[in-house]
Coordinates of N, CA and C in Angstrom, one line a residue:
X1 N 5.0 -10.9 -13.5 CA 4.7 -9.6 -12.9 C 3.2 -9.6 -12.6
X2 N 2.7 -11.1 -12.4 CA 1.1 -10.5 -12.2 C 0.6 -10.2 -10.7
X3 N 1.5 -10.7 -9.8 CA 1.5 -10.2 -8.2 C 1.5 -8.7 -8.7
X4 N 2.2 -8.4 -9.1 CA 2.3 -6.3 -8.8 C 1.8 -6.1 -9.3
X5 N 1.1 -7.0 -11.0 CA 0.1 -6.2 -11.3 C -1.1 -5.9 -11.0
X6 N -1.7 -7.1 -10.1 CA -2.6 -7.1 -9.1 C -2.7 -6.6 -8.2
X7 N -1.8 -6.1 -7.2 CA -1.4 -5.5 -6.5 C -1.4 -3.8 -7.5
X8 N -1.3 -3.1 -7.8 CA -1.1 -1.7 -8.9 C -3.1 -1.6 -9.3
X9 N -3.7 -2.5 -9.8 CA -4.7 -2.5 -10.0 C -5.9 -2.1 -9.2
X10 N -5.4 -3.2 -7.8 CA -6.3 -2.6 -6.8 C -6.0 -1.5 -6.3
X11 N -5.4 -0.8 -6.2 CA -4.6 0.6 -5.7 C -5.5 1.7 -6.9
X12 N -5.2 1.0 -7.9 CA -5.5 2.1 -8.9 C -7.4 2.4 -8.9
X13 N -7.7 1.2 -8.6 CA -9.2 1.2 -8.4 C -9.7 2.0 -7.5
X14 N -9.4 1.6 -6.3 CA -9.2 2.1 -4.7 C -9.1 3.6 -4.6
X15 N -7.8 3.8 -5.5 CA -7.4 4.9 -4.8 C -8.5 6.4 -4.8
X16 N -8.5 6.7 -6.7 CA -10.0 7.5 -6.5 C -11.1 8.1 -5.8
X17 N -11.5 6.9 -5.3 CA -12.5 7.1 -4.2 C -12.1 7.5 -3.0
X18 N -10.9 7.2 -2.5 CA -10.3 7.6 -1.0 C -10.4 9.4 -1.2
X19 N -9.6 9.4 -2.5 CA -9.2 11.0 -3.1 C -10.4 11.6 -2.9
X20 N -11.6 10.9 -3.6 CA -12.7 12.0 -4.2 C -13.8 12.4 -2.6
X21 N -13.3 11.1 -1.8 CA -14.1 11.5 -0.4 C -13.3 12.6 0.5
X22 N -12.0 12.3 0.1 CA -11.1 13.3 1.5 C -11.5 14.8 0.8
X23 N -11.0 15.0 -0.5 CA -11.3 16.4 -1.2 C -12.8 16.7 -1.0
X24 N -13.8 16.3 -0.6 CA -14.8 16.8 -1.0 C -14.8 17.2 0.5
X25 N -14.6 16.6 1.3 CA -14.5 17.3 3.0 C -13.1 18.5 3.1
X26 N -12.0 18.0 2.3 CA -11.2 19.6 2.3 C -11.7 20.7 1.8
X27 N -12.7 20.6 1.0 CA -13.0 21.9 0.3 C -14.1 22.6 0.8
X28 N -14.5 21.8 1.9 CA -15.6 22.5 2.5 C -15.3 23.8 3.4
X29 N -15.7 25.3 3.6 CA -15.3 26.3 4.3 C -14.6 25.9 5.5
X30 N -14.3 26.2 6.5 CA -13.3 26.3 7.1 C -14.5 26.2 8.6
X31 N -15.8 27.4 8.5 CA -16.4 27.3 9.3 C -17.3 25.6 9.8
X32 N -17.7 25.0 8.4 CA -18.5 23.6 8.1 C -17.7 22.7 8.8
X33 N -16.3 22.5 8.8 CA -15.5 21.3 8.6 C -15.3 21.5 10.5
X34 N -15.9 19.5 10.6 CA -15.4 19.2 12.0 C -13.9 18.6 12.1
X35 N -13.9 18.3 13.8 CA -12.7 18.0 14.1 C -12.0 16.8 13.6
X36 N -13.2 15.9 13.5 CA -12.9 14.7 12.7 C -12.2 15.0 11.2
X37 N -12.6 15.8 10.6 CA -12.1 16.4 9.1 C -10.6 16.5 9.3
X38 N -10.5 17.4 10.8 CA -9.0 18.2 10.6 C -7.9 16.6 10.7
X39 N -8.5 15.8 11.9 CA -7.8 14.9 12.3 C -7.8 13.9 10.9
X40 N -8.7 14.0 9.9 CA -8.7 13.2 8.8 C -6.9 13.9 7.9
X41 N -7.1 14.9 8.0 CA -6.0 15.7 7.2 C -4.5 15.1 7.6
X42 N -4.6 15.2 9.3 CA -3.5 14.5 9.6 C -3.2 13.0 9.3
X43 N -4.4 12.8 9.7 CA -4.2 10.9 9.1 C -3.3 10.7 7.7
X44 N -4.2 11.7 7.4 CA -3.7 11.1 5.9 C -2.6 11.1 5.3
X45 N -1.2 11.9 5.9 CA -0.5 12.4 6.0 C 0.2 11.1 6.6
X46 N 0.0 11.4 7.5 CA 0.7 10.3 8.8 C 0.7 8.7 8.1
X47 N -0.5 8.3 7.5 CA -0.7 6.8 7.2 C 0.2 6.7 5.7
X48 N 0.3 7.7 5.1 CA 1.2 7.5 4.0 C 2.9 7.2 4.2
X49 N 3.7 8.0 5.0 CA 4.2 7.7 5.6 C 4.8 6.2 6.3
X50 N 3.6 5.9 7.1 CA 3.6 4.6 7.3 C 3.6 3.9 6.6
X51 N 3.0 3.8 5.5 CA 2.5 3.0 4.0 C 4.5 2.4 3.7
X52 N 4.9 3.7 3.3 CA 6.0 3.9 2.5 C 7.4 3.2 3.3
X53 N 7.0 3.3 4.9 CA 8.1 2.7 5.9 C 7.4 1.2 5.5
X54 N 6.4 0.8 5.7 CA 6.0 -0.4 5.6 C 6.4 -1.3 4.1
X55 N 5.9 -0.8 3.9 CA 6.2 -1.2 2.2 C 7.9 -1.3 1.7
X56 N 8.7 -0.6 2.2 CA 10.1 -0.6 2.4 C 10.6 -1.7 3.2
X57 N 10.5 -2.3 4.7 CA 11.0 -3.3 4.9 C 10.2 -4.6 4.4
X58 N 8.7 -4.5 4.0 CA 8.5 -5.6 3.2 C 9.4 -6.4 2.2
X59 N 9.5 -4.9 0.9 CA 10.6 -5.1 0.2 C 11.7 -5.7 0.7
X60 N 12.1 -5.4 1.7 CA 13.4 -5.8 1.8 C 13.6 -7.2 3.0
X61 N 12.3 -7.6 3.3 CA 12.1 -8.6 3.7 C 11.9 -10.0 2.7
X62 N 11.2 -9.9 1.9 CA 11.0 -10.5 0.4 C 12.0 -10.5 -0.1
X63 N 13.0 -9.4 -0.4 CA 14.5 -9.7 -0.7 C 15.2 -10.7 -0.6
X64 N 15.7 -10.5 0.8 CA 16.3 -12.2 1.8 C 14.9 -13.0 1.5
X65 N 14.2 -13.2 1.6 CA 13.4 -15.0 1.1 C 13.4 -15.2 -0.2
X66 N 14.2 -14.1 -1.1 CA 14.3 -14.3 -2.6 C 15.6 -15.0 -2.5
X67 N 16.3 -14.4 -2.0 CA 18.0 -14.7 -1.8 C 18.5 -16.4 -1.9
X68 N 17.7 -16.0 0.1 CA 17.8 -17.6 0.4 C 17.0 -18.8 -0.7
X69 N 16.1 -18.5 -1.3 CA 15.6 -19.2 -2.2 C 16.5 -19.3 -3.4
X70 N 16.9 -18.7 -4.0 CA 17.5 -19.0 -5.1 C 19.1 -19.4 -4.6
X71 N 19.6 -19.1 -3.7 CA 20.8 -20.0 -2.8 C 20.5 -21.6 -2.5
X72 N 19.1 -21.4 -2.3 CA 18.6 -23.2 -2.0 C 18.7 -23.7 -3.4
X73 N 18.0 -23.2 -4.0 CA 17.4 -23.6 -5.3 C 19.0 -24.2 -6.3
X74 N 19.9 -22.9 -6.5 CA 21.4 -23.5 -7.2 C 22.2 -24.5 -6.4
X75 N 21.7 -24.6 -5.3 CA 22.6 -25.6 -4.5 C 22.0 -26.6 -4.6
X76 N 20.5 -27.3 -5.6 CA 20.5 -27.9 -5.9 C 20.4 -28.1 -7.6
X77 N 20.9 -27.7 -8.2 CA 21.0 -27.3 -9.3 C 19.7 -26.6 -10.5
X78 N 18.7 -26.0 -9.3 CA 17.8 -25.2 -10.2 C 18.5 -23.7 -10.5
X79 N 17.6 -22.9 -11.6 CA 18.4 -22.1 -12.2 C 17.6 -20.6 -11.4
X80 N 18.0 -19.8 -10.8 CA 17.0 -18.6 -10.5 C 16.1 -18.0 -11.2
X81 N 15.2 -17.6 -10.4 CA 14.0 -16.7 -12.1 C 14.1 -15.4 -11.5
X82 N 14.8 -14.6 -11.7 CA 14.7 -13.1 -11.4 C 13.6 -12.2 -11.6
X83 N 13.0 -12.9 -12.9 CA 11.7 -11.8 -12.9 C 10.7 -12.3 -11.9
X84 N 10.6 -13.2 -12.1 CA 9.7 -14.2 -10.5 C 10.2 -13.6 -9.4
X85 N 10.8 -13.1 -9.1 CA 12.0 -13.0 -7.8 C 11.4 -11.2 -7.5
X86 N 11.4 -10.8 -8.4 CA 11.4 -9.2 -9.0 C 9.7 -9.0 -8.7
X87 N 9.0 -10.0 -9.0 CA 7.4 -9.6 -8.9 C 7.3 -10.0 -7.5
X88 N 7.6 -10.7 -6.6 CA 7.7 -10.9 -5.7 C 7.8 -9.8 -4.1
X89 N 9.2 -9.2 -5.3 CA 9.7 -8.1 -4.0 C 8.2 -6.8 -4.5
X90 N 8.0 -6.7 -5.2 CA 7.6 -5.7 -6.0 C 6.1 -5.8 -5.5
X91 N 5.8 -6.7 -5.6 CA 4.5 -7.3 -5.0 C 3.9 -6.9 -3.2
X92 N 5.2 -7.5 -2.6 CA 5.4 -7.2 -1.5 C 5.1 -6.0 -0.7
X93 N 6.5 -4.9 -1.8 CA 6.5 -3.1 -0.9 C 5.2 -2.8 -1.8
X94 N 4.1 -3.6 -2.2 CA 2.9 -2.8 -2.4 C 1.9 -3.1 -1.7
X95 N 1.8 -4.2 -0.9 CA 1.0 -4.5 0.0 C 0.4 -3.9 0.8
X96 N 1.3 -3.1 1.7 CA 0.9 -2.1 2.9 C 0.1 -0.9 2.3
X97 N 0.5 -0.5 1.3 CA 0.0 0.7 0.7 C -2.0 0.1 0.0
X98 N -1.9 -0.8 -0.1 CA -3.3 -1.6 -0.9 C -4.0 -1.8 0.2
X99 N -3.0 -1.9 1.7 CA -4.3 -2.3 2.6 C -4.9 -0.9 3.0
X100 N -4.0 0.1 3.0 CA -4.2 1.3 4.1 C -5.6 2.0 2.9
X101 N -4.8 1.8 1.3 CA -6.5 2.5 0.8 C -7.9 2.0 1.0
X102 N -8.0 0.3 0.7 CA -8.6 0.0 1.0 C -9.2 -0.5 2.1
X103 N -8.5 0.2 3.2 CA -9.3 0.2 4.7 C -9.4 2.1 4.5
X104 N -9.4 2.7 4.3 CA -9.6 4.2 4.1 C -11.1 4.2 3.4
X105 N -11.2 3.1 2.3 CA -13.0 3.6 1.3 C -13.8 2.7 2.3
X106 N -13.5 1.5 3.2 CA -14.0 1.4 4.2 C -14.5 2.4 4.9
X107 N -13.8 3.0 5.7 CA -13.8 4.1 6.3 C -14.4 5.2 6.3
X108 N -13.6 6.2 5.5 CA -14.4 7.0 4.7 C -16.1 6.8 3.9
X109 N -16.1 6.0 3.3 CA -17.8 5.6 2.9 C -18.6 5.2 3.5
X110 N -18.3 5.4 5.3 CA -19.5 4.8 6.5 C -20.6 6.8 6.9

């Protein structure tokens, strides 16, 4: 499990700071806040979304190359490793979501 936990780690680092920059531009009056702000609201909305579709057919792209691998592997008489198999997919539907934060504290901290 150390792909996903690598993957969970940097998210968990990351994420905070995405949070602590977007809320501190939400909470600003109504009058302060530009258009870039409002369009940030939507983004953020919109890219999670995306995150979640993305991260879904990864998963299930990584699936089939688990498949076919452990189909290769018993047809020569290795045995499958499911937890290997398991960090893999897991690893995978986390990826998209690790990039979009940390292209966001990019972003946001310019």
């Amino acid at each position: 499990m150390k792909k996903t936990q690598a993957e969970l780690a940097s998210i968990g680092l990351l994420a905070p700071m995405v949070i602590a920059q977007r809320m501190s531009r939400m909470m600003l009056p109504e009058i302060l806040r530009t258009a870039n702000d409002r369009a940030e609201d939507k983004r953020m909305v919109e890219e999670k979304t995306k995150a979640a579709a993305d991260g879904f057919m990864a998963a299930n792209a990584e699936l089939g190359n688990q498949i076919m691998s452990a189909w290769i592997g018993m047809a020569f008489g290795q045995m499958p490793k499911p937890m290997r198999a398991a960090d893999a997919i897991a690893a995978a539907s986390l990826k998209p979501a690790r990039w979009r934060v940390k292209a966001n504290v990019k972003r946001l901290s310019k």
